[in-house]
Amino acid sequence: MKIGTMKVKTGLAEMLKGGVIMDVTDAEQARVAEEAGACAVMALERVPSDIRADGGVARMSDPEKIKEIQEAVSIPVMAKARIGHFVEAQILEALEVDYVDESEVLTPADESNHINKWKFKVPFVCGAINLGEALRRISEGAAMIRTKGEAGTGNVVEAVRHMRTITGEIRKLAGMDEDELFKAAKDLRAPCELVKWVAENGRLPVVNFSAGGLATPADAAMMMQLGAEGVFVGSGIFKSADPAARGKAIVEATTHFNDPEVLARVSAGLKDAMRGLDIKELGEENLIQHRGW
Amino acid sequence: MLIGVLALQGAFREHRRALAKAGAAAREVRLPAELEGLDALVIPGGESTTIGKLMVSYHLLESVRELAAAGLPVFGTCAGLVMLAREVVEGEQPLLGLMDIRVRRNAFGRQVRSFEADLDLPLLGKEPFHGVFIRAPWIESAGPGVEVLAEYQGHAVAARQDNLLVTAFHPELTEDLRLHRQFIGMAASLTPWR
């Protein structure tokens, strides 16, 4: 019997596919998310839009909160650690969370090194804005990738940019001959073997979800049509006027992402979405997608 | 032979791939109309609460229940095993309730206890079957009509009852096609089930 293998780490991500992972801050929200049909919840102290508004250092959640959430639901519970903060990750592993998100939404703890994820039994999901970043995280042991988007904005434009970038870069690799892949690996700043694998298989070696700015059922379905294998929704649900109804609609839209009739029906009468921010007005220095490298 | 794969959430693509390799055509099923003309159905791994809720909302719970009760062969892995069960040990969730088994969800523990292990599965021959268990359930108890096919640490993790086949582990995550072939053979022997 072997535990903590890459097979079981990536295997859980495979089981989450086609589903919606919802940010929750307490047990009550976790129950609403499970009832809405979430395939997992992400436990965090404040949703990204509040982190953005409040400022200050954003850290791992209080373990007590995480335990409450674990007791409240039967679906997998994920939690965020700061980039490079391997002790927060050790604590989350000791709590037996099902996935650790080494997340740019929290304030980075190390400006050069991400967590060495091979040292852990618990699997990790990491954000990426392009193929090189995704492959660097995988080489450090990430078992799942999510495109970063721009968390806490309710604006899907960055999520679209990052998904299109990654799928475009994968298509480009697939068209190269073997000799060109060495240079491609150098340009991508990614390990050669992983670059070769992607070129041969036409996809990432692990599951890739979309995150950062999704707020409507149509946003979720668009990301699925663009090649996401599932979606994370953060502020988009619990910062909306009716989280239970919106959560359920986003779950149904993620399953039926190619069926406009279903999408029209589930999008109707949802009350207000979160307000949302224009990315240009934020200014480059306030973008959190550039945290991590 | 046309086999449906319930594609509401989870590892449905891996089942399609395994079925194709084992020589059966597969169709993704998200709506009741897509059940029409199927020779068999696979319910994949995923989150059983998510799959159950979506089955209720899209009227698949009663359609699949009727078809399976009439003899449609169904193969459930992990969440699929939970969906087919008569009862789960803790909690309330929508179930098909077709198989006379009582199931404990996440029985081996949370993800850090997910594991791989070789199983004795005599139905498939001497060579062990490599089981990938992800937050897996086990069968706590089974009725007299249920044939247990494999056990791990004293708990039933694979079983068969008439037209129903279940595993607590994920054959779709390995290259071993013996269980998919077994199911295709089972479906062929039961066809035409109507």
GROMACS .gro file of C-alpha atoms in nm:
model
  487
    1MET     CA    1   0.000   0.000   0.000
    2LYS     CA    2   0.139   0.337  -0.105
    3ILE     CA    3   0.004   0.675   0.002
    4GLY     CA    4   0.091   1.026  -0.120
    5THR     CA    5   0.185   0.907  -0.472
    6MET     CA    6   0.158   1.138  -0.772
    7LYS     CA    7  -0.115   0.902  -0.899
    8VAL     CA    8  -0.343   0.962  -0.600
    9LYS     CA    9  -0.257   1.334  -0.593
   10THR     CA   10  -0.347   1.390  -0.959
   11GLY     CA   11  -0.628   1.135  -0.920
   12LEU     CA   12  -0.826   1.359  -0.685
   13ALA     CA   13  -0.798   1.644  -0.936
   14GLU     CA   14  -0.934   1.407  -1.201
   15MET     CA   15  -1.236   1.342  -0.977
   16LEU     CA   16  -1.300   1.716  -0.936
   17LYS     CA   17  -1.322   1.773  -1.311
   18GLY     CA   18  -1.635   1.924  -1.455
   19GLY     CA   19  -1.708   2.071  -1.114
   20VAL     CA   20  -1.707   2.401  -0.927
   21ILE     CA   21  -1.478   2.469  -0.630
   22MET     CA   22  -1.619   2.748  -0.417
   23ASP     CA   23  -1.440   2.985  -0.176
   24VAL     CA   24  -1.594   2.977   0.172
   25THR     CA   25  -1.500   3.152   0.494
   26ASP     CA   26  -1.703   2.953   0.748
   27ALA     CA   27  -1.906   2.637   0.807
   28GLU     CA   28  -2.235   2.802   0.711
   29GLN     CA   29  -2.103   2.908   0.370
   30ALA     CA   30  -1.951   2.562   0.323
   31ARG     CA   31  -2.293   2.403   0.376
   32VAL     CA   32  -2.449   2.643   0.124
   33ALA     CA   33  -2.175   2.554  -0.126
   34GLU     CA   34  -2.222   2.178  -0.078
   35GLU     CA   35  -2.598   2.215  -0.112
   36ALA     CA   36  -2.547   2.414  -0.434
   37GLY     CA   37  -2.349   2.119  -0.574
   38ALA     CA   38  -1.987   2.233  -0.528
   39CYS     CA   39  -1.741   1.945  -0.588
   40ALA     CA   40  -1.507   2.095  -0.322
   41VAL     CA   41  -1.471   2.405  -0.109
   42MET     CA   42  -1.171   2.632  -0.055
   43ALA     CA   43  -1.141   2.747   0.305
   44LEU     CA   44  -1.001   3.096   0.347
   45GLU     CA   45  -1.012   3.380   0.595
   46ARG     CA   46  -1.149   3.645   0.361
   47VAL     CA   47  -1.267   3.612   0.001
   48PRO     CA   48  -1.031   3.778  -0.251
   49SER     CA   49  -1.244   4.091  -0.301
   50ASP     CA   50  -1.224   4.160   0.075
   51ILE     CA   51  -0.849   4.092   0.079
   52ARG     CA   52  -0.819   4.344  -0.202
   53ALA     CA   53  -1.034   4.601  -0.019
   54ASP     CA   54  -0.882   4.553   0.329
   55GLY     CA   55  -0.514   4.541   0.232
   56GLY     CA   56  -0.258   4.420   0.488
   57VAL     CA   57  -0.094   4.077   0.489
   58ALA     CA   58  -0.322   3.790   0.392
   59ARG     CA   59  -0.230   3.456   0.553
   60MET     CA   60  -0.347   3.096   0.590
   61SER     CA   61  -0.684   3.056   0.767
   62ASP     CA   62  -0.713   2.984   1.137
   63PRO     CA   63  -0.698   2.602   1.177
   64GLU     CA   64  -1.009   2.620   1.393
   65LYS     CA   65  -1.208   2.762   1.099
   66ILE     CA   66  -1.072   2.493   0.872
   67LYS     CA   67  -1.174   2.219   1.116
   68GLU     CA   68  -1.524   2.365   1.144
   69ILE     CA   69  -1.556   2.357   0.767
   70GLN     CA   70  -1.424   2.000   0.750
   71GLU     CA   71  -1.685   1.894   1.002
   72ALA     CA   72  -1.965   2.075   0.820
   73VAL     CA   73  -1.931   1.907   0.478
   74SER     CA   74  -1.851   1.568   0.323
   75ILE     CA   75  -1.692   1.707   0.004
   76PRO     CA   76  -1.316   1.775  -0.022
   77VAL     CA   77  -1.187   2.078   0.169
   78MET     CA   78  -0.898   2.276   0.024
   79ALA     CA   79  -0.710   2.560   0.192
   80LYS     CA   80  -0.463   2.826   0.087
   81ALA     CA   81  -0.101   2.867   0.193
   82ARG     CA   82   0.116   3.166   0.104
   83ILE     CA   83   0.358   3.121  -0.186
   84GLY     CA   84   0.678   2.970  -0.044
   85HIS     CA   85   0.534   2.929   0.306
   86PHE     CA   86   0.613   2.562   0.358
   87VAL     CA   87   0.524   2.571   0.726
   88GLU     CA   88   0.170   2.689   0.654
   89ALA     CA   89   0.158   2.394   0.412
   90GLN     CA   90   0.286   2.157   0.684
   91ILE     CA   91   0.009   2.280   0.913
   92LEU     CA   92  -0.254   2.232   0.644
   93GLU     CA   93  -0.124   1.879   0.582
   94ALA     CA   94  -0.143   1.805   0.956
   95LEU     CA   95  -0.505   1.923   0.947
   96GLU     CA   96  -0.562   1.675   0.663
   97VAL     CA   97  -0.701   1.925   0.417
   98ASP     CA   98  -0.757   1.750   0.083
   99TYR     CA   99  -0.563   1.999  -0.133
  100VAL     CA  100  -0.331   2.292  -0.056
  101ASP     CA  101  -0.358   2.593  -0.285
  102GLU     CA  102  -0.019   2.770  -0.291
  103SER     CA  103  -0.191   3.093  -0.374
  104GLU     CA  104  -0.101   3.436  -0.504
  105VAL     CA  105  -0.424   3.561  -0.343
  106LEU     CA  106  -0.236   3.552  -0.012
  107THR     CA  107   0.073   3.766   0.047
  108PRO     CA  108   0.384   3.578  -0.074
  109ALA     CA  109   0.620   3.457   0.201
  110ASP     CA  110   0.923   3.394  -0.021
  111GLU     CA  111   1.012   3.603  -0.322
  112SER     CA  112   1.242   3.346  -0.485
  113ASN     CA  113   1.118   2.999  -0.398
  114HIS     CA  114   0.789   2.824  -0.421
  115ILE     CA  115   0.716   2.535  -0.185
  116ASN     CA  116   0.893   2.207  -0.266
  117LYS     CA  117   0.570   2.018  -0.309
  118TRP     CA  118   0.737   1.678  -0.357
  119LYS     CA  119   0.801   1.667   0.018
  120PHE     CA  120   0.430   1.647   0.098
  121LYS     CA  121   0.166   1.372   0.100
  122VAL     CA  122  -0.108   1.630   0.051
  123PRO     CA  123  -0.149   1.741  -0.312
  124PHE     CA  124  -0.101   2.101  -0.426
  125VAL     CA  125  -0.279   2.321  -0.678
  126CYS     CA  126  -0.093   2.628  -0.807
  127GLY     CA  127  -0.181   2.927  -1.021
  128ALA     CA  128  -0.028   3.007  -1.360
  129ILE     CA  129  -0.067   3.278  -1.620
  130ASN     CA  130   0.121   3.093  -1.894
  131LEU     CA  131   0.255   2.752  -1.991
  132GLY     CA  132   0.606   2.810  -1.855
  133GLU     CA  133   0.475   2.901  -1.512
  134ALA     CA  134   0.241   2.598  -1.512
  135LEU     CA  135   0.528   2.362  -1.599
  136ARG     CA  136   0.759   2.515  -1.337
  137ARG     CA  137   0.494   2.451  -1.073
  138ILE     CA  138   0.447   2.093  -1.197
  139SER     CA  139   0.823   2.038  -1.180
  140GLU     CA  140   0.806   2.147  -0.815
  141GLY     CA  141   0.539   1.882  -0.755
  142ALA     CA  142   0.204   2.056  -0.819
  143ALA     CA  143  -0.065   1.795  -0.898
  144MET     CA  144  -0.317   2.043  -1.039
  145ILE     CA  145  -0.299   2.383  -1.208
  146ARG     CA  146  -0.545   2.671  -1.220
  147THR     CA  147  -0.510   2.970  -1.442
  148LYS     CA  148  -0.485   3.274  -1.216
  149GLY     CA  149  -0.714   3.530  -1.373
  150GLU     CA  150  -0.744   3.832  -1.148
  151ALA     CA  151  -0.899   3.725  -0.817
  152GLY     CA  152  -1.156   3.940  -0.641
  153THR     CA  153  -1.250   4.148  -0.944
  154GLY     CA  154  -1.561   3.972  -1.073
  155ASN     CA  155  -1.411   4.039  -1.415
  156VAL     CA  156  -1.340   3.736  -1.631
  157VAL     CA  157  -1.108   3.908  -1.879
  158GLU     CA  158  -0.781   3.796  -1.717
  159ALA     CA  159  -0.907   3.438  -1.674
  160VAL     CA  160  -0.976   3.433  -2.048
  161ARG     CA  161  -0.635   3.580  -2.128
  162HIS     CA  162  -0.451   3.319  -1.921
  163MET     CA  163  -0.651   3.022  -2.052
  164ARG     CA  164  -0.606   3.135  -2.413
  165THR     CA  165  -0.234   3.191  -2.351
  166ILE     CA  166  -0.181   2.840  -2.216
  167THR     CA  167  -0.388   2.661  -2.481
  168GLY     CA  168  -0.220   2.871  -2.753
  169GLU     CA  169   0.128   2.788  -2.622
  170ILE     CA  170   0.039   2.417  -2.608
  171ARG     CA  171  -0.082   2.427  -2.971
  172LYS     CA  172   0.242   2.593  -3.073
  173LEU     CA  173   0.451   2.321  -2.905
  174ALA     CA  174   0.247   2.050  -3.072
  175GLY     CA  175   0.352   2.188  -3.411
  176MET     CA  176   0.726   2.184  -3.336
  177ASP     CA  177   0.973   1.912  -3.430
  178GLU     CA  178   1.189   1.753  -3.162
  179ASP     CA  179   1.492   1.973  -3.237
  180GLU     CA  180   1.293   2.290  -3.172
  181LEU     CA  181   1.168   2.174  -2.833
  182PHE     CA  182   1.502   2.235  -2.658
  183LYS     CA  183   1.488   2.602  -2.748
  184ALA     CA  184   1.118   2.613  -2.659
  185ALA     CA  185   1.197   2.472  -2.314
  186LYS     CA  186   1.462   2.738  -2.266
  187ASP     CA  187   1.222   3.014  -2.373
  188LEU     CA  188   0.948   2.878  -2.148
  189ARG     CA  189   1.198   2.837  -1.860
  190ALA     CA  190   1.056   2.490  -1.807
  191PRO     CA  191   1.209   2.141  -1.784
  192CYS     CA  192   1.274   1.979  -2.120
  193GLU     CA  193   1.099   1.648  -2.038
  194LEU     CA  194   0.779   1.827  -1.940
  195VAL     CA  195   0.789   2.040  -2.255
  196LYS     CA  196   0.831   1.724  -2.465
  197TRP     CA  197   0.543   1.555  -2.286
  198VAL     CA  198   0.313   1.852  -2.354
  199ALA     CA  199   0.418   1.862  -2.720
  200GLU     CA  200   0.342   1.491  -2.762
  201ASN     CA  201   0.013   1.488  -2.573
  202GLY     CA  202  -0.127   1.832  -2.659
  203ARG     CA  203  -0.229   1.908  -2.302
  204LEU     CA  204  -0.087   1.975  -1.955
  205PRO     CA  205   0.022   1.663  -1.765
  206VAL     CA  206  -0.218   1.753  -1.482
  207VAL     CA  207  -0.574   1.882  -1.463
  208ASN     CA  208  -0.617   2.255  -1.536
  209PHE     CA  209  -0.903   2.458  -1.387
  210SER     CA  210  -0.990   2.823  -1.446
  211ALA     CA  211  -0.997   3.080  -1.165
  212GLY     CA  212  -0.992   3.450  -1.090
  213GLY     CA  213  -1.285   3.675  -1.176
  214LEU     CA  214  -1.565   3.432  -1.267
  215ALA     CA  215  -1.900   3.567  -1.150
  216THR     CA  216  -2.179   3.427  -1.369
  217PRO     CA  217  -2.294   3.092  -1.514
  218ALA     CA  218  -2.198   3.225  -1.856
  219ASP     CA  219  -1.844   3.302  -1.731
  220ALA     CA  220  -1.807   2.944  -1.608
  221ALA     CA  221  -1.941   2.793  -1.931
  222MET     CA  222  -1.715   3.015  -2.142
  223MET     CA  223  -1.407   2.904  -1.949
  224MET     CA  224  -1.511   2.540  -1.997
  225GLN     CA  225  -1.556   2.598  -2.372
  226LEU     CA  226  -1.211   2.756  -2.379
  227GLY     CA  227  -1.064   2.434  -2.239
  228ALA     CA  228  -1.086   2.460  -1.860
  229GLU     CA  229  -1.154   2.124  -1.696
  230GLY     CA  230  -1.348   2.283  -1.410
  231VAL     CA  231  -1.372   2.620  -1.233
  232PHE     CA  232  -1.290   2.793  -0.908
  233VAL     CA  233  -1.533   3.065  -0.803
  234GLY     CA  234  -1.423   3.291  -0.521
  235SER     CA  235  -1.591   3.619  -0.440
  236GLY     CA  236  -1.835   3.563  -0.729
  237ILE     CA  237  -2.071   3.351  -0.521
  238PHE     CA  238  -2.069   3.483  -0.166
  239LYS     CA  239  -2.041   3.848  -0.276
  240SER     CA  240  -2.355   3.814  -0.490
  241ALA     CA  241  -2.711   3.891  -0.381
  242ASP     CA  242  -2.825   3.525  -0.367
  243PRO     CA  243  -2.528   3.288  -0.319
  244ALA     CA  244  -2.733   2.965  -0.299
  245ALA     CA  245  -2.913   3.025  -0.629
  246ARG     CA  246  -2.606   3.161  -0.807
  247GLY     CA  247  -2.389   2.873  -0.682
  248LYS     CA  248  -2.638   2.615  -0.810
  249ALA     CA  249  -2.667   2.794  -1.146
  250ILE     CA  250  -2.288   2.804  -1.189
  251VAL     CA  251  -2.266   2.430  -1.107
  252GLU     CA  252  -2.529   2.350  -1.371
  253ALA     CA  253  -2.364   2.581  -1.626
  254THR     CA  254  -2.029   2.406  -1.571
  255THR     CA  255  -2.184   2.065  -1.643
  256HIS     CA  256  -2.395   2.182  -1.938
  257PHE     CA  257  -2.136   2.427  -2.071
  258ASN     CA  258  -2.207   2.335  -2.433
  259ASP     CA  259  -2.586   2.360  -2.410
  260PRO     CA  260  -2.705   2.722  -2.464
  261GLU     CA  261  -3.067   2.632  -2.383
  262VAL     CA  262  -2.970   2.511  -2.037
  263LEU     CA  263  -2.739   2.812  -1.995
  264ALA     CA  264  -3.021   3.054  -2.080
  265ARG     CA  265  -3.250   2.887  -1.829
  266VAL     CA  266  -3.002   2.875  -1.538
  267SER     CA  267  -2.884   3.234  -1.600
  268ALA     CA  268  -3.235   3.376  -1.559
  269GLY     CA  269  -3.353   3.561  -1.248
  270LEU     CA  270  -3.039   3.530  -1.038
  271LYS     CA  271  -3.049   3.872  -0.869
  272ASP     CA  272  -2.734   4.086  -0.867
  273ALA     CA  273  -2.389   3.948  -0.943
  274MET     CA  274  -2.095   4.091  -0.747
  275ARG     CA  275  -2.026   4.442  -0.865
  276GLY     CA  276  -1.690   4.385  -1.032
  277LEU     CA  277  -1.386   4.598  -1.111
  278ASP     CA  278  -1.234   4.725  -1.432
  279ILE     CA  279  -0.883   4.578  -1.452
  280LYS     CA  280  -0.741   4.893  -1.614
  281GLU     CA  281  -0.857   5.109  -1.326
  282LEU     CA  282  -0.677   4.882  -1.079
  283GLY     CA  283  -0.334   4.970  -1.212
  284GLU     CA  284  -0.055   4.723  -1.285
  285GLU     CA  285   0.090   4.745  -0.930
  286ASN     CA  286  -0.239   4.621  -0.781
  287LEU     CA  287  -0.261   4.306  -0.993
  288ILE     CA  288  -0.210   3.993  -0.788
  289GLN     CA  289  -0.156   3.767  -1.088
  290HIS     CA  290   0.210   3.879  -1.102
  291ARG     CA  291   0.280   3.726  -0.762
  292GLY     CA  292   0.465   3.399  -0.822
  293TRP     CA  293   0.709   3.345  -1.108
  294MET     CA  294  -2.246  -0.205  -2.833
  295LEU     CA  295  -2.309   0.154  -2.725
  296ILE     CA  296  -2.223   0.242  -2.366
  297GLY     CA  297  -2.329   0.566  -2.201
  298VAL     CA  298  -2.101   0.744  -1.958
  299LEU     CA  299  -2.276   0.972  -1.713
  300ALA     CA  300  -2.095   1.303  -1.774
  301LEU     CA  301  -2.235   1.535  -1.507
  302GLN     CA  302  -1.909   1.569  -1.313
  303GLY     CA  303  -1.595   1.366  -1.248
  304ALA     CA  304  -1.368   1.133  -1.444
  305PHE     CA  305  -1.603   1.056  -1.732
  306ARG     CA  306  -1.340   1.121  -2.000
  307GLU     CA  307  -1.113   0.850  -1.854
  308HIS     CA  308  -1.398   0.597  -1.872
  309ARG     CA  309  -1.466   0.691  -2.234
  310ARG     CA  310  -1.099   0.640  -2.313
  311ALA     CA  311  -1.090   0.301  -2.136
  312LEU     CA  312  -1.412   0.185  -2.308
  313ALA     CA  313  -1.278   0.291  -2.647
  314LYS     CA  314  -0.954   0.099  -2.584
  315ALA     CA  315  -1.159  -0.205  -2.480
  316GLY     CA  316  -1.353  -0.181  -2.806
  317ALA     CA  317  -1.689  -0.025  -2.712
  318ALA     CA  318  -1.843   0.293  -2.848
  319ALA     CA  319  -1.929   0.545  -2.577
  320ARG     CA  320  -2.163   0.840  -2.548
  321GLU     CA  321  -2.164   1.112  -2.282
  322VAL     CA  322  -2.495   1.141  -2.098
  323ARG     CA  323  -2.605   1.471  -1.941
  324LEU     CA  324  -2.979   1.467  -2.021
  325PRO     CA  325  -3.242   1.187  -2.009
  326ALA     CA  326  -3.281   1.185  -2.390
  327GLU     CA  327  -2.918   1.075  -2.418
  328LEU     CA  328  -3.002   0.749  -2.237
  329GLU     CA  329  -3.202   0.629  -2.535
  330GLY     CA  330  -3.065   0.327  -2.719
  331LEU     CA  331  -2.787   0.252  -2.472
  332ASP     CA  332  -2.674  -0.105  -2.413
  333ALA     CA  333  -2.511  -0.017  -2.081
  334LEU     CA  334  -2.415   0.278  -1.859
  335VAL     CA  335  -2.107   0.378  -1.659
  336ILE     CA  336  -2.133   0.607  -1.356
  337PRO     CA  337  -1.784   0.749  -1.302
  338GLY     CA  338  -1.593   0.869  -1.000
  339GLY     CA  339  -1.639   1.229  -0.890
  340GLU     CA  340  -1.828   1.386  -0.602
  341SER     CA  341  -2.136   1.177  -0.530
  342THR     CA  342  -2.323   1.471  -0.372
  343THR     CA  343  -2.263   1.685  -0.683
  344ILE     CA  344  -2.356   1.403  -0.921
  345GLY     CA  345  -2.666   1.315  -0.717
  346LYS     CA  346  -2.795   1.673  -0.709
  347LEU     CA  347  -2.744   1.713  -1.083
  348MET     CA  348  -2.919   1.379  -1.145
  349VAL     CA  349  -3.219   1.507  -0.950
  350SER     CA  350  -3.228   1.849  -1.120
  351TYR     CA  351  -3.207   1.698  -1.470
  352HIS     CA  352  -3.451   1.407  -1.408
  353LEU     CA  353  -3.181   1.148  -1.453
  354LEU     CA  354  -3.229   0.984  -1.115
  355GLU     CA  355  -3.567   0.832  -1.199
  356SER     CA  356  -3.478   0.759  -1.566
  357VAL     CA  357  -3.162   0.569  -1.476
  358ARG     CA  358  -3.339   0.395  -1.188
  359GLU     CA  359  -3.618   0.273  -1.417
  360LEU     CA  360  -3.379   0.155  -1.689
  361ALA     CA  361  -3.149  -0.024  -1.446
  362ALA     CA  362  -3.442  -0.184  -1.264
  363ALA     CA  363  -3.553  -0.312  -1.606
  364GLY     CA  364  -3.210  -0.466  -1.659
  365LEU     CA  365  -2.978  -0.199  -1.808
  366PRO     CA  366  -2.622  -0.303  -1.711
  367VAL     CA  367  -2.456  -0.033  -1.496
  368PHE     CA  368  -2.092  -0.006  -1.384
  369GLY     CA  369  -2.026   0.237  -1.098
  370THR     CA  370  -1.678   0.336  -0.977
  371CYS     CA  371  -1.623   0.518  -0.646
  372ALA     CA  372  -1.892   0.790  -0.656
  373GLY     CA  373  -2.076   0.559  -0.898
  374LEU     CA  374  -2.071   0.285  -0.635
  375VAL     CA  375  -2.216   0.529  -0.381
  376MET     CA  376  -2.488   0.636  -0.628
  377LEU     CA  377  -2.594   0.273  -0.688
  378ALA     CA  378  -2.615   0.189  -0.317
  379ARG     CA  379  -2.937   0.136  -0.127
  380GLU     CA  380  -2.803   0.340   0.164
  381VAL     CA  381  -2.506   0.543   0.290
  382VAL     CA  382  -2.394   0.511   0.652
  383GLU     CA  383  -2.392   0.882   0.732
  384GLY     CA  384  -2.581   1.175   0.589
  385GLU     CA  385  -2.864   1.221   0.343
  386GLN     CA  386  -2.807   1.245  -0.029
  387PRO     CA  387  -2.989   1.141  -0.347
  388LEU     CA  388  -2.912   0.779  -0.439
  389LEU     CA  389  -3.030   0.539  -0.709
  390GLY     CA  390  -3.077   0.276  -0.438
  391LEU     CA  391  -3.051  -0.015  -0.684
  392MET     CA  392  -2.789  -0.234  -0.523
  393ASP     CA  393  -2.844  -0.407  -0.192
  394ILE     CA  394  -2.538  -0.255  -0.026
  395ARG     CA  395  -2.479  -0.015   0.259
  396VAL     CA  396  -2.184   0.215   0.184
  397ARG     CA  397  -1.949   0.423   0.397
  398ARG     CA  398  -1.825   0.730   0.209
  399ASN     CA  399  -1.462   0.846   0.243
  400ALA     CA  400  -1.421   0.530   0.449
  401PHE     CA  401  -1.042   0.510   0.430
  402GLY     CA  402  -1.006   0.876   0.534
  403ARG     CA  403  -0.930   1.209   0.373
  404GLN     CA  404  -0.701   1.266   0.075
  405VAL     CA  405  -0.373   1.221   0.267
  406ARG     CA  406  -0.487   0.860   0.320
  407SER     CA  407  -0.573   0.797  -0.045
  408PHE     CA  408  -0.362   0.503  -0.165
  409GLU     CA  409  -0.264   0.252  -0.429
  410ALA     CA  410  -0.266  -0.122  -0.358
  411ASP     CA  411  -0.271  -0.451  -0.545
  412LEU     CA  412  -0.595  -0.643  -0.502
  413ASP     CA  413  -0.689  -1.005  -0.541
  414LEU     CA  414  -0.977  -1.011  -0.784
  415PRO     CA  415  -1.029  -1.381  -0.868
  416LEU     CA  416  -1.297  -1.305  -1.128
  417LEU     CA  417  -1.023  -1.152  -1.346
  418GLY     CA  418  -0.766  -1.429  -1.297
  419LYS     CA  419  -0.452  -1.471  -1.091
  420GLU     CA  420  -0.280  -1.146  -1.173
  421PRO     CA  421  -0.366  -0.884  -0.908
  422PHE     CA  422  -0.556  -0.568  -1.006
  423HIS     CA  423  -0.384  -0.241  -0.920
  424GLY     CA  424  -0.640  -0.038  -0.726
  425VAL     CA  425  -0.624   0.342  -0.707
  426PHE     CA  426  -0.832   0.453  -0.408
  427ILE     CA  427  -0.913   0.827  -0.386
  428ARG     CA  428  -1.107   0.927  -0.072
  429ALA     CA  429  -1.267   0.594  -0.144
  430PRO     CA  430  -1.581   0.439   0.001
  431TRP     CA  431  -1.616   0.078   0.111
  432ILE     CA  432  -1.913  -0.155   0.125
  433GLU     CA  433  -2.006  -0.179   0.493
  434SER     CA  434  -2.260  -0.457   0.444
  435ALA     CA  435  -2.419  -0.636   0.151
  436GLY     CA  436  -2.742  -0.830   0.102
  437PRO     CA  437  -2.758  -1.200   0.005
  438GLY     CA  438  -2.795  -1.125  -0.367
  439VAL     CA  439  -2.463  -0.941  -0.380
  440GLU     CA  440  -2.142  -1.119  -0.481
  441VAL     CA  441  -1.832  -0.955  -0.329
  442LEU     CA  442  -1.552  -0.963  -0.588
  443ALA     CA  443  -1.264  -0.812  -0.390
  444GLU     CA  444  -1.179  -0.707  -0.037
  445TYR     CA  445  -0.911  -0.481   0.104
  446GLN     CA  446  -0.819  -0.489   0.473
  447GLY     CA  447  -1.136  -0.685   0.539
  448HIS     CA  448  -1.368  -0.443   0.359
  449ALA     CA  449  -1.556  -0.519   0.038
  450VAL     CA  450  -1.431  -0.290  -0.241
  451ALA     CA  451  -1.576  -0.457  -0.553
  452ALA     CA  452  -1.908  -0.634  -0.602
  453ARG     CA  453  -2.167  -0.755  -0.848
  454GLN     CA  454  -2.543  -0.800  -0.830
  455ASP     CA  455  -2.730  -0.914  -1.143
  456ASN     CA  456  -2.678  -0.633  -1.397
  457LEU     CA  457  -2.478  -0.408  -1.161
  458LEU     CA  458  -2.101  -0.394  -1.115
  459VAL     CA  459  -1.925  -0.164  -0.867
  460THR     CA  460  -1.573  -0.083  -0.750
  461ALA     CA  461  -1.458   0.151  -0.473
  462PHE     CA  462  -1.136   0.215  -0.669
  463HIS     CA  463  -1.068   0.367  -1.011
  464PRO     CA  464  -0.986   0.122  -1.292
  465GLU     CA  465  -1.024   0.418  -1.532
  466LEU     CA  466  -0.708   0.574  -1.386
  467THR     CA  467  -0.491   0.273  -1.477
  468GLU     CA  468  -0.402   0.105  -1.806
  469ASP     CA  469  -0.552  -0.227  -1.691
  470LEU     CA  470  -0.865  -0.277  -1.904
  471ARG     CA  471  -0.977  -0.608  -1.750
  472LEU     CA  472  -1.266  -0.462  -1.551
  473HIS     CA  473  -1.395  -0.259  -1.846
  474ARG     CA  474  -1.371  -0.574  -2.061
  475GLN     CA  475  -1.552  -0.769  -1.792
  476PHE     CA  476  -1.831  -0.510  -1.791
  477ILE     CA  477  -1.856  -0.507  -2.170
  478GLY     CA  478  -1.879  -0.888  -2.162
  479MET     CA  479  -2.142  -0.871  -1.890
  480ALA     CA  480  -2.342  -0.619  -2.094
  481ALA     CA  481  -2.313  -0.835  -2.407
  482SER     CA  482  -2.441  -1.142  -2.223
  483LEU     CA  483  -2.738  -0.944  -2.090
  484THR     CA  484  -2.819  -0.780  -2.426
  485PRO     CA  485  -3.086  -0.735  -2.533
  486TRP     CA  486  -3.176  -0.647  -2.176
  487ARG     CA  487  -3.501  -0.493  -2.294
   0.00000   0.00000   0.00000
